[in-house]
């Protein structure tokens, strides 16, 4: 499997689940979606064939992986991709993007918040994306607290541009945002952004691994988390990724607070799988249907 960083580099060639809150819909009327990073290798080789397989499993919504500004979504122009996506019965309300401060081979990456953002927003609108998400900060994009303040400023600016297109900007966490610096957590600085311009996609796995209680975050910042990443943590000392329902995270407790969080969509994601990622996402959706939908 390729890493998230190497995928971002190779995505120039093929650039770019959701479960609506059970409290908002009656049983049988919910969507279950998938973050396509889970199937990144398959999406590069055969994007449409992969999406058909995802739809047949019962997923109805997907979240795009990193877009690079080539004007293509998995090898297709925005309008063409939207048309092909519709044929599968899937929709893509959210997609991942990068800050763009990190250089690759001395060059900036287009289609990021710092480079070519206008085009990225316009392309996203053509596909029907409702949420554009800052997916990841590389080590060089993190730095100290002052640099996180800079990142927060850039998020506000990018969020303002998204707002003009009727799109909501979000920020997706890992665990490093919760590592204290001088007694403060970078995540708290990111939460000082304009709460209307910048909302959060809470990765339940990474927040939990960092020692955070998602429910407590919801209580402190109600309505700030319209998107979730749902992936489980295995019960070994390593606390690795595992299929939903196969680990230690209490999803029922978290989902009970979906209204408080403001959750609109969630996406199944598993960064690494022990075998075929298709087998893993099948196990996850089976568990979700049995216990959460």
Coordinates of C-alpha atoms in Angstrom, one line a residue:
X1 CA 0.0 0.0 0.0
X2 CA 1.2 3.5 -0.7
X3 CA 1.5 6.0 2.1
X4 CA -0.7 9.1 2.2
X5 CA 2.3 11.3 1.3
X6 CA 3.3 9.1 -1.7
X7 CA -0.3 9.0 -2.8
X8 CA -0.4 12.8 -2.8
X9 CA 2.6 12.8 -5.0
X10 CA 1.3 10.3 -7.5
X11 CA -2.2 11.7 -7.5
X12 CA -1.3 14.1 -10.2
X13 CA -2.0 11.3 -12.6
X14 CA -5.4 10.4 -11.1
X15 CA -6.3 13.5 -9.0
X16 CA -9.0 14.1 -7.5
X17 CA -18.9 7.0 3.7
X18 CA -20.9 8.5 4.5
X19 CA -23.6 7.7 7.1
X20 CA -26.1 10.4 7.9
X21 CA -26.9 10.7 11.5
X22 CA -29.3 8.0 12.7
X23 CA -31.1 10.6 14.7
X24 CA -32.0 12.5 11.5
X25 CA -33.5 9.6 9.5
X26 CA -35.7 6.6 10.1
X27 CA -34.1 3.1 9.8
X28 CA -33.5 2.1 6.2
X29 CA -33.2 5.7 5.0
X30 CA -29.5 6.4 5.9
X31 CA -26.5 6.5 3.6
X32 CA -23.2 4.7 4.3
X33 CA -20.1 6.2 2.7
X34 CA -16.5 5.5 2.1
X35 CA -13.3 7.6 2.0
X36 CA -11.7 6.6 -1.3
X37 CA -8.2 6.8 0.2
X38 CA -8.9 3.3 1.6
X39 CA -9.0 2.0 -2.0
X40 CA -6.3 4.3 -3.4
X41 CA -4.5 1.6 -5.4
X42 CA -7.6 0.3 -7.0
X43 CA -8.8 3.8 -7.7
X44 CA -5.6 4.6 -9.6
X45 CA -5.9 1.4 -11.7
X46 CA -9.6 1.3 -12.4
X47 CA -11.6 4.1 -10.8
X48 CA -15.0 3.4 -12.3
X49 CA -14.8 -0.4 -11.9
X50 CA -13.8 0.3 -8.2
X51 CA -16.7 2.6 -7.7
X52 CA -19.2 0.1 -9.1
X53 CA -17.8 -2.5 -6.6
X54 CA -18.2 0.0 -3.8
X55 CA -21.8 0.7 -4.7
X56 CA -22.7 -3.0 -5.0
X57 CA -21.5 -3.4 -1.4
X58 CA -24.1 -1.0 -0.3
X59 CA -22.1 2.2 0.1
X60 CA -24.0 5.2 -1.4
X61 CA -21.6 8.1 -0.9
X62 CA -17.9 8.5 -1.2
X63 CA -15.3 11.1 -0.2
X64 CA -12.6 11.9 -2.7
X65 CA -8.9 11.7 -1.8
X66 CA -6.3 14.4 -2.4
X67 CA -7.0 16.6 -5.5
X68 CA -3.9 18.1 -7.2
X69 CA -5.2 20.9 -9.4
X70 CA -4.7 19.1 -12.7
X71 CA -8.4 19.6 -13.4
X72 CA -9.0 15.9 -13.2
X73 CA -10.8 13.7 -10.7
X74 CA -9.3 10.2 -11.0
X75 CA -8.4 10.9 -14.6
X76 CA -11.6 12.6 -15.6
X77 CA -12.6 16.3 -16.0
X78 CA -15.1 17.4 -13.3
X79 CA -18.2 17.3 -15.4
X80 CA -17.3 13.9 -16.9
X81 CA -16.5 12.5 -13.5
X82 CA -19.8 13.8 -12.1
X83 CA -21.6 12.1 -15.0
X84 CA -19.8 8.8 -14.5
X85 CA -20.3 8.9 -10.8
X86 CA -24.0 9.4 -11.2
X87 CA -24.2 6.2 -13.3
X88 CA -23.0 4.2 -10.3
X89 CA -25.6 5.7 -8.0
X90 CA -23.0 7.2 -5.8
X91 CA -22.5 10.9 -4.8
X92 CA -19.4 12.7 -3.6
X93 CA -20.4 15.4 -1.1
X94 CA -16.9 15.8 0.3
X95 CA -13.3 15.7 -1.0
X96 CA -9.8 16.0 0.4
X97 CA -7.3 18.7 -0.4
X98 CA -3.9 19.9 0.9
X99 CA -2.6 23.2 2.4
X100 CA 0.1 23.3 -0.3
X101 CA 3.1 24.8 1.7
X102 CA 5.2 21.6 1.2
X103 CA 7.2 21.5 -2.0
X104 CA 7.7 18.4 -4.2
X105 CA 10.9 18.4 -6.2
X106 CA 11.1 22.1 -5.5
X107 CA 7.7 22.9 -6.9
X108 CA 4.4 23.9 -5.3
X109 CA 1.4 21.6 -5.8
X110 CA -1.5 23.2 -7.6
X111 CA -5.1 22.8 -6.5
X112 CA -4.1 23.4 -2.8
X113 CA -5.3 26.2 -0.5
X114 CA -2.1 28.2 -1.2
X115 CA -1.8 27.5 -5.0
X116 CA -4.7 27.4 -7.5
X117 CA -7.4 27.3 -4.9
X118 CA -9.9 29.2 -7.1
X119 CA -9.8 26.5 -9.7
X120 CA -10.0 23.8 -7.1
X121 CA -13.2 25.3 -5.7
X122 CA -14.7 25.8 -9.1
X123 CA -13.9 22.1 -10.0
X124 CA -15.3 20.9 -6.8
X125 CA -18.6 22.8 -7.4
X126 CA -18.9 21.1 -10.8
X127 CA -18.8 17.7 -9.1
X128 CA -21.3 18.6 -6.5
X129 CA -18.9 18.7 -3.6
X130 CA -20.4 20.3 -0.5
X131 CA -17.3 20.0 1.8
X132 CA -13.7 20.7 0.9
X133 CA -11.4 19.3 3.5
X134 CA -7.8 20.1 4.4
X135 CA -6.7 16.5 4.7
X136 CA -3.2 16.5 6.3
X137 CA -0.3 18.7 7.3
X138 CA 3.1 17.4 6.5
X139 CA 5.8 17.8 9.1
X140 CA 7.1 20.8 7.3
X141 CA 3.7 22.4 7.5
X142 CA 3.2 22.0 11.2
X143 CA 6.0 23.7 13.1
X144 CA 5.3 25.6 16.4
X145 CA 2.3 27.4 17.7
X146 CA 3.0 30.5 15.6
X147 CA 3.0 28.5 12.5
X148 CA -0.4 26.9 13.5
X149 CA -1.7 30.4 13.8
X150 CA -0.6 31.0 10.2
X151 CA -2.3 27.8 9.1
X152 CA -5.5 29.0 10.9
X153 CA -5.3 32.2 8.9
X154 CA -5.0 30.3 5.7
X155 CA -8.0 28.1 6.6
X156 CA -10.1 31.2 7.2
X157 CA -9.1 32.7 3.8
X158 CA -9.7 29.4 2.0
X159 CA -13.0 29.0 3.8
X160 CA -14.1 32.5 2.6
X161 CA -13.5 31.5 -1.0
X162 CA -15.4 28.2 -0.5
X163 CA -18.4 30.1 1.0
X164 CA -18.7 32.2 -2.1
X165 CA -19.3 28.9 -4.0
X166 CA -21.7 27.5 -1.5
X167 CA -19.1 25.0 -0.1
X168 CA -18.0 24.5 3.5
X169 CA -14.3 24.2 4.3
X170 CA -13.3 21.6 7.0
X171 CA -10.1 20.5 8.6
X172 CA -9.3 16.8 9.1
X173 CA -7.2 15.8 12.1
X174 CA -4.6 13.2 12.8
X175 CA -3.0 12.8 16.3
X176 CA -0.2 15.4 16.1
X177 CA -2.6 18.3 16.5
X178 CA -3.3 17.1 20.0
X179 CA 0.3 17.0 21.1
X180 CA 0.8 19.9 23.5
X181 CA 3.4 22.7 22.7
X182 CA 4.1 25.1 25.6
X183 CA 1.0 23.9 27.3
X184 CA -1.3 24.4 24.4
X185 CA -2.7 22.0 21.8
X186 CA -2.4 23.0 18.1
X187 CA -5.9 21.7 17.6
X188 CA -7.2 24.4 20.0
X189 CA -5.5 27.0 17.8
X190 CA -7.2 25.6 14.7
X191 CA -10.5 25.8 16.5
X192 CA -10.0 29.6 16.8
X193 CA -10.8 29.9 13.1
X194 CA -14.1 31.4 12.2
X195 CA -16.6 28.7 13.1
X196 CA -18.8 29.5 10.1
X197 CA -15.9 29.5 7.6
X198 CA -14.0 26.5 9.0
X199 CA -15.6 23.4 10.5
X200 CA -14.0 20.1 11.4
X201 CA -13.9 16.6 10.0
X202 CA -13.2 14.6 13.2
X203 CA -11.2 11.4 12.7
X204 CA -12.5 9.3 15.5
X205 CA -9.5 6.9 15.4
X206 CA -6.8 9.6 15.5
X207 CA -8.6 11.7 18.2
X208 CA -9.0 8.6 20.4
X209 CA -5.4 7.5 19.9
X210 CA -4.3 10.9 21.0
X211 CA -6.2 10.5 24.2
X212 CA -9.2 12.7 23.3
X213 CA -12.8 11.8 23.9
X214 CA -14.8 12.7 20.8
X215 CA -17.9 13.3 23.0
X216 CA -16.1 15.9 25.1
X217 CA -15.0 17.7 22.0
X218 CA -18.6 17.8 20.8
X219 CA -19.6 19.3 24.2
X220 CA -16.9 22.0 24.0
X221 CA -17.6 22.8 20.4
X222 CA -21.2 21.9 19.6
X223 CA -22.1 21.9 15.9
X224 CA -18.5 22.2 14.7
X225 CA -18.1 18.7 13.4
X226 CA -20.3 18.0 10.3
X227 CA -18.0 15.3 9.0
X228 CA -16.5 12.2 10.8
X229 CA -14.1 9.6 9.8
X230 CA -15.1 6.2 11.2
X231 CA -12.4 3.6 11.6
X232 CA -11.7 1.3 14.5
X233 CA -8.7 0.8 16.7
X234 CA -7.5 -2.8 17.3
X235 CA -7.1 -4.1 20.8
X236 CA -3.3 -4.8 20.6
X237 CA -0.7 -2.6 22.3
X238 CA 0.1 -1.0 18.9
X239 CA -3.6 0.2 18.5
X240 CA -3.5 -0.2 14.8
X241 CA -6.3 0.4 12.3
X242 CA -9.0 -2.2 12.0
X243 CA -12.4 -2.8 10.6
X244 CA -15.4 -1.0 12.2
X245 CA -16.7 -3.2 15.0
X246 CA -13.5 -5.2 15.3
X247 CA -11.8 -2.9 17.8
X248 CA -12.1 -0.9 20.9
X249 CA -13.9 2.4 19.9
X250 CA -17.5 2.7 21.3
X251 CA -19.2 4.0 18.2
X252 CA -22.7 3.7 19.7
X253 CA -21.8 6.1 22.5
X254 CA -20.3 8.6 20.0
X255 CA -23.2 8.3 17.6
X256 CA -25.6 9.0 20.4
X257 CA -24.2 12.6 20.3
X258 CA -24.3 13.1 16.6
X259 CA -26.8 15.9 16.8
X260 CA -24.7 17.7 19.4
X261 CA -21.6 17.5 17.1
X262 CA -23.6 18.7 14.1
X263 CA -22.7 15.6 12.1
X264 CA -24.1 15.4 8.6
X265 CA -22.0 12.7 7.0
X266 CA -19.5 10.2 8.1
X267 CA -17.0 8.2 6.0
X268 CA -15.7 4.7 6.7
X269 CA -11.9 4.8 6.3
X270 CA -9.1 2.3 6.9
X271 CA -5.7 3.6 6.1
X272 CA -4.1 0.1 6.1
X273 CA -5.7 -3.3 5.9
X274 CA -4.4 -6.8 6.7
X275 CA -5.4 -8.1 3.3
X276 CA -7.6 -6.8 0.5
X277 CA -9.1 -3.4 1.3
X278 CA -12.3 -4.6 -0.3
X279 CA -12.6 -7.4 2.3
X280 CA -12.1 -4.8 5.1
X281 CA -14.7 -2.3 3.8
X282 CA -17.2 -5.2 3.4
X283 CA -16.7 -6.2 7.1
X284 CA -17.1 -2.5 8.2
X285 CA -20.3 -2.0 6.3
X286 CA -21.8 -5.3 7.5
X287 CA -21.2 -4.2 11.1
X288 CA -22.6 -0.7 10.5
X289 CA -25.8 -2.1 9.0
X290 CA -26.2 -4.4 11.9
X291 CA -25.5 -2.0 14.7
X292 CA -25.6 1.7 13.6
X293 CA -28.2 2.0 10.8

